[in-house]
Amino acid sequence: MTKDVIALTPKMPDTGALLAALHAGGPELGLTATDDGAVLQLCTADGRPLVSVEAPLLVHTPGETERLLGPRAEAPAPPYWWTETRASTAVPAAESLAGSVCGRLTMLLGGTTWPPEAGHTARVTASDEAAGPPSSPGPLQPVVDVLTDSTAVVLADRPVVPLTAWLSDLLRATTRSDRAFHLVTPPHVRLTLPLRTALGGTPNRWVVQDPAGGYHDGLSGVRLAWRDGTFAPLGTEAAPAFTSRVTPAGHRQLTVSFRTVHAPHADLELGGALEAAWRHLTGAPPAGWGTAEPVNLPWSRRQLTEAARDRAPAPAHLVVIGTPERPAIATHRVTRTTAGVAEDTTLTLGYTAPDEVPFDALEALAEKLVAGHGLTTMLTTLRRARADLTLPPHLEPPPLPVGFTLGPRDVRAIGLTHARRPPLAVRPRRLGPATAPALHYPLGDGTDAAAWTALQVLSDHLKAGSPA
């Protein structure tokens, strides 16, 4: 049984309902909260974390339950409330306690639990006996399964692991404590692209437990072993389980990564370039946005702008999602720079056949972003990968460059004459007005690995013309 249990309710889990649900373990359990109140924890008398309960989310976005929990998951019609709990593996009773918390919420508010068999309403007695001493370095440390001096380990078993508020909190906590974060899953589990982005690279890892024994890295395939309190590589050879499975034939992911920069002013509204790109490539605006998954808020540039201002001067990291009929997801980062307010967007779209990929729309998209949204750079790549935009723990070919666009500001800094004459067979196309042109460089159709060499040659050429 999974350690994650979710209550999906048509009514809001108010304070009374949450207190009744949290009473599933009796009054002797302690209760703590993260600094921002996003995660509550039930703890034993000696402070051992048992169950984390994320703040309930009102989900307006259609399709999030099916995207993250699988096609057989049931939820009330949007908007509905998503309350996620997670049980520690250190105390055997914790799983049943998480199920009782969610079961009591659905008894009071209606709706369903996921997994369906996990919900119940019995009181659970949580013993203080556990494997080893309390592992939490402080009362606000989120629930982890193993904590060493160097690494925080979380075990997850659900169809798709998303970037939840709880995982975001844990990633911040491990960074603050100078630890690595290792996510351990069975081989059938997939990650969402926002979680993959948040994991970054070394020292964080996605560790896959091979059914034949042993572990391997879910991104590189390299074999791993538990040594000195962390998962470490065993040589450089990929595990057979990583290379033996393949992506569905014909599936493709088109990724458009672009930066726009705006002069800061009181009336600035963010998200315009992202929405323009979304409409251009899908025919519709984004469906929703949020700071984590599930993506819960209906699309609103005004609210997105307010969220970024609330976080300033710190960067704002956001997730944007499309409708179930047109798979698309984006990570969006807003930062203050010396040049102004920068928006960095990575938009990925899924297709079930190569002929669905809208190659003909890419140059026009670049021109639109140059003309109306302050585009500085845009890189488009194509890869053979799952159309549902999840990441499986097996080998997928790397993305291949399709095109690169250089905005007017950088063309001016490099020099138009130099920028338009790279040592490539294909000449760039001028976009925008003659007085402030941008340049779009076609690099391929996503089938030839030589496109990476062409991109490197182009990059070196442009750097040579940049001012020191």
Coordinates of N, CA, C and O in Angstrom, one line a residue, residues 123-204:
R123 N -9.9 4.8 15.0 CA -8.8 5.4 15.7 C -7.5 4.5 15.7 O -7.6 3.3 15.8
V124 N -6.4 5.2 15.5 CA -5.1 4.4 15.4 C -4.2 4.8 16.5 O -4.0 6.0 16.8
T125 N -3.7 3.8 17.2 CA -2.8 4.0 18.3 C -1.4 3.9 17.7 O -1.0 2.8 17.2
A126 N -0.6 5.0 17.8 CA 0.7 5.0 17.2 C 1.7 4.7 18.3 O 1.9 5.5 19.2
S127 N 2.4 3.6 18.2 CA 3.4 3.3 19.2 C 4.7 4.2 19.0 O 5.0 4.6 17.9
D128 N 5.4 4.4 20.1 CA 6.6 5.2 20.0 C 7.8 4.3 19.5 O 8.9 4.8 19.3
E129 N 7.5 3.0 19.4 CA 8.6 2.1 19.0 C 8.9 2.3 17.5 O 8.0 2.4 16.7
A130 N 10.1 2.5 17.1 CA 10.5 2.7 15.7 C 11.9 2.2 15.4 O 12.6 1.8 16.4
A131 N 12.2 2.1 14.2 CA 13.5 1.6 13.8 C 14.6 2.7 14.0 O 14.8 3.5 13.2
G132 N 15.2 2.7 15.2 CA 16.3 3.6 15.5 C 15.7 4.9 16.2 O 14.6 5.0 16.4
P133 N 16.6 5.8 16.5 CA 16.3 7.0 17.2 C 15.6 8.0 16.3 O 15.6 7.8 15.1
P134 N 14.9 9.0 16.9 CA 14.3 10.0 16.0 C 15.3 10.6 15.1 O 16.4 11.0 15.5
S135 N 14.9 10.7 13.8 CA 15.8 11.1 12.8 C 15.6 12.6 12.4 O 16.3 13.1 11.6
S136 N 14.6 13.3 12.9 CA 14.4 14.6 12.5 C 15.4 15.6 13.2 O 15.6 15.5 14.4
P137 N 16.0 16.5 12.5 CA 16.9 17.4 13.0 C 16.3 18.6 13.7 O 16.9 19.4 14.4
G138 N 15.0 18.7 13.6 CA 14.2 19.8 14.3 C 12.8 19.6 14.1 O 12.3 18.8 13.3
P139 N 11.9 20.3 14.9 CA 10.5 20.0 14.9 C 9.8 20.3 13.6 O 8.7 19.9 13.4
L140 N 10.4 21.1 12.8 CA 9.7 21.5 11.5 C 10.3 20.7 10.3 O 9.8 21.0 9.2
Q141 N 11.2 19.8 10.5 CA 11.7 18.9 9.4 C 10.5 18.1 8.9 O 9.9 17.4 9.6
P142 N 10.3 18.1 7.6 CA 9.2 17.3 7.0 C 9.5 15.8 7.2 O 10.6 15.4 7.4
V143 N 8.5 15.0 7.1 CA 8.6 13.6 7.3 C 9.5 13.0 6.2 O 9.3 13.3 5.0
V144 N 10.6 12.3 6.6 CA 11.4 11.6 5.7 C 11.5 10.2 6.1 O 11.2 9.8 7.3
D145 N 12.0 9.3 5.2 CA 12.1 7.9 5.6 C 13.4 7.5 6.2 O 13.5 6.7 7.0
V146 N 14.5 8.1 5.7 CA 15.8 7.9 6.2 C 16.5 9.3 6.2 O 16.5 10.0 5.2
L147 N 17.2 9.6 7.3 CA 17.9 10.9 7.3 C 19.3 10.6 7.9 O 19.5 10.1 9.0
T148 N 20.3 10.9 7.1 CA 21.7 10.7 7.5 C 22.4 12.1 7.5 O 21.8 13.1 7.2
D149 N 23.6 12.1 7.9 CA 24.3 13.4 7.9 C 24.4 14.0 6.5 O 24.6 15.3 6.4
S150 N 24.4 13.2 5.5 CA 24.6 13.7 4.1 C 23.3 13.7 3.2 O 23.3 14.4 2.2
T151 N 22.3 12.9 3.6 CA 21.2 12.6 2.6 C 19.9 12.5 3.3 O 19.8 11.8 4.4
A152 N 18.8 13.0 2.7 CA 17.4 12.7 3.1 C 16.8 11.8 2.1 O 16.9 12.2 0.9
V153 N 16.3 10.7 2.5 CA 15.7 9.7 1.6 C 14.2 9.6 1.8 O 13.7 9.5 2.9
V154 N 13.5 9.7 0.7 CA 12.0 9.6 0.7 C 11.7 8.4 -0.2 O 12.1 8.3 -1.3
L155 N 10.8 7.5 0.3 CA 10.3 6.4 -0.5 C 8.9 6.8 -1.0 O 8.1 7.3 -0.3
A156 N 8.7 6.5 -2.3 CA 7.4 6.9 -2.9 C 6.9 5.8 -3.8 O 7.7 5.2 -4.5
D157 N 5.6 5.5 -3.7 CA 5.0 4.4 -4.6 C 3.6 4.9 -5.0 O 2.6 4.6 -4.3
R158 N 3.5 5.6 -6.1 CA 2.3 6.0 -6.7 C 2.5 6.1 -8.2 O 3.6 6.2 -8.6
P159 N 1.5 6.2 -9.0 CA 1.7 6.1 -10.4 C 2.6 7.3 -10.9 O 3.5 7.0 -11.7
V160 N 2.4 8.5 -10.4 CA 3.2 9.6 -10.8 C 3.5 10.4 -9.5 O 2.7 10.7 -8.7
V161 N 4.8 10.8 -9.4 CA 5.2 11.6 -8.3 C 5.3 13.0 -8.7 O 6.1 13.3 -9.6
P162 N 4.5 13.9 -8.2 CA 4.5 15.3 -8.6 C 5.3 16.2 -7.7 O 5.8 15.7 -6.6
L163 N 5.5 17.4 -8.1 CA 6.2 18.4 -7.2 C 5.1 19.0 -6.2 O 4.6 20.1 -6.5
T164 N 4.8 18.3 -5.2 CA 3.8 18.7 -4.2 C 4.4 19.8 -3.3 O 5.7 20.0 -3.3
A165 N 3.6 20.5 -2.6 CA 4.1 21.5 -1.6 C 5.0 20.9 -0.6 O 5.9 21.4 -0.1
W166 N 4.6 19.6 -0.2 CA 5.4 18.9 0.8 C 6.8 18.6 0.3 O 7.8 18.8 0.9
L167 N 6.9 18.2 -1.0 CA 8.2 17.9 -1.6 C 9.0 19.2 -1.8 O 10.2 19.2 -1.6
S168 N 8.3 20.3 -2.2 CA 9.0 21.6 -2.3 C 9.6 22.0 -1.0 O 10.8 22.4 -0.9
D169 N 8.9 21.8 0.1 CA 9.3 22.1 1.5 C 10.5 21.3 1.8 O 11.5 21.8 2.4
L170 N 10.5 20.0 1.5 CA 11.6 19.1 1.8 C 12.8 19.4 1.0 O 13.9 19.4 1.6
L171 N 12.7 19.7 -0.2 CA 13.8 20.1 -1.0 C 14.5 21.4 -0.5 O 15.8 21.5 -0.4
R172 N 13.7 22.3 0.0 CA 14.3 23.5 0.6 C 15.0 23.2 1.9 O 16.1 23.7 2.2
A173 N 14.4 22.3 2.7 CA 15.0 21.9 4.0 C 16.3 21.1 3.8 O 17.3 21.4 4.5
T174 N 16.4 20.3 2.8 CA 17.6 19.5 2.6 C 18.7 20.5 2.1 O 19.9 20.3 2.4
T175 N 18.3 21.4 1.3 CA 19.3 22.4 0.8 C 19.9 23.2 2.0 O 21.1 23.4 2.1
R176 N 19.0 23.7 2.8 CA 19.4 24.5 4.0 C 20.3 23.7 4.9 O 21.2 24.2 5.5
S177 N 20.1 22.4 5.0 CA 20.9 21.5 5.9 C 22.1 20.9 5.2 O 22.8 20.1 5.8
D178 N 22.4 21.4 3.9 CA 23.5 20.9 3.2 C 23.5 19.4 3.0 O 24.5 18.7 3.1
R179 N 22.3 18.9 2.7 CA 22.1 17.4 2.4 C 21.7 17.2 1.0 O 21.1 18.1 0.3
A180 N 21.9 16.0 0.5 CA 21.3 15.6 -0.8 C 19.9 15.1 -0.6 O 19.6 14.6 0.5
F181 N 19.1 15.1 -1.6 CA 17.7 14.6 -1.6 C 17.7 13.4 -2.5 O 18.0 13.5 -3.7
H182 N 17.3 12.2 -2.0 CA 17.2 11.0 -2.9 C 15.8 10.5 -2.8 O 15.3 10.1 -1.7
L183 N 15.1 10.4 -3.9 CA 13.8 9.9 -4.0 C 13.9 8.5 -4.5 O 14.4 8.2 -5.6
V184 N 13.3 7.5 -3.7 CA 13.4 6.1 -4.1 C 12.0 5.6 -4.5 O 11.1 5.7 -3.7
T185 N 11.9 4.9 -5.6 CA 10.6 4.5 -6.1 C 10.8 3.1 -6.8 O 11.9 2.7 -7.1
P186 N 9.7 2.3 -6.9 CA 9.7 1.1 -7.7 C 9.8 1.5 -9.2 O 9.6 2.7 -9.6
P187 N 10.0 0.5 -10.1 CA 10.3 0.9 -11.5 C 9.0 1.3 -12.3 O 9.2 1.9 -13.4
H188 N 7.8 1.1 -11.7 CA 6.6 1.5 -12.5 C 6.3 3.0 -12.2 O 5.4 3.5 -12.9
V189 N 7.0 3.7 -11.3 CA 6.7 5.1 -11.0 C 7.3 6.0 -12.0 O 8.4 5.8 -12.5
R190 N 6.5 7.1 -12.3 CA 7.0 8.1 -13.2 C 7.0 9.5 -12.5 O 6.4 9.6 -11.5
L191 N 7.8 10.4 -12.9 CA 7.9 11.8 -12.4 C 7.2 12.8 -13.3 O 7.2 12.6 -14.5
T192 N 6.7 13.8 -12.7 CA 6.3 15.0 -13.6 C 7.5 15.8 -14.0 O 8.5 15.8 -13.3
L193 N 7.4 16.5 -15.0 CA 8.5 17.4 -15.5 C 8.8 18.5 -14.5 O 10.0 18.7 -14.3
P194 N 7.9 19.1 -13.8 CA 8.3 20.1 -12.7 C 9.1 19.4 -11.6 O 10.0 20.1 -11.1
L195 N 8.8 18.2 -11.2 CA 9.6 17.6 -10.2 C 11.0 17.3 -10.7 O 12.0 17.4 -10.0
R196 N 11.1 16.8 -12.0 CA 12.4 16.5 -12.6 C 13.2 17.8 -12.6 O 14.4 17.8 -12.3
T197 N 12.6 18.9 -12.9 CA 13.3 20.2 -12.9 C 13.8 20.6 -11.5 O 14.9 21.0 -11.3
A198 N 12.9 20.4 -10.5 CA 13.2 20.8 -9.2 C 14.3 19.9 -8.6 O 15.2 20.4 -7.8
L199 N 14.4 18.6 -9.0 CA 15.5 17.8 -8.5 C 16.8 18.3 -8.9 O 17.8 18.1 -8.2
G200 N 16.9 18.8 -10.1 CA 18.2 19.3 -10.6 C 19.1 18.2 -10.8 O 18.7 17.0 -11.2
G201 N 20.4 18.4 -10.6 CA 21.4 17.3 -10.8 C 22.0 16.9 -9.4 O 21.4 17.1 -8.4
T202 N 23.2 16.4 -9.5 CA 24.0 15.9 -8.3 C 24.0 17.1 -7.3 O 24.2 18.2 -7.7
P203 N 23.8 16.8 -6.0 CA 23.8 15.5 -5.4 C 22.4 14.9 -5.3 O 22.3 13.8 -4.7
N204 N 21.4 15.5 -5.8 CA 20.0 15.0 -5.7 C 19.9 13.8 -6.7 O 20.5 13.8 -7.8

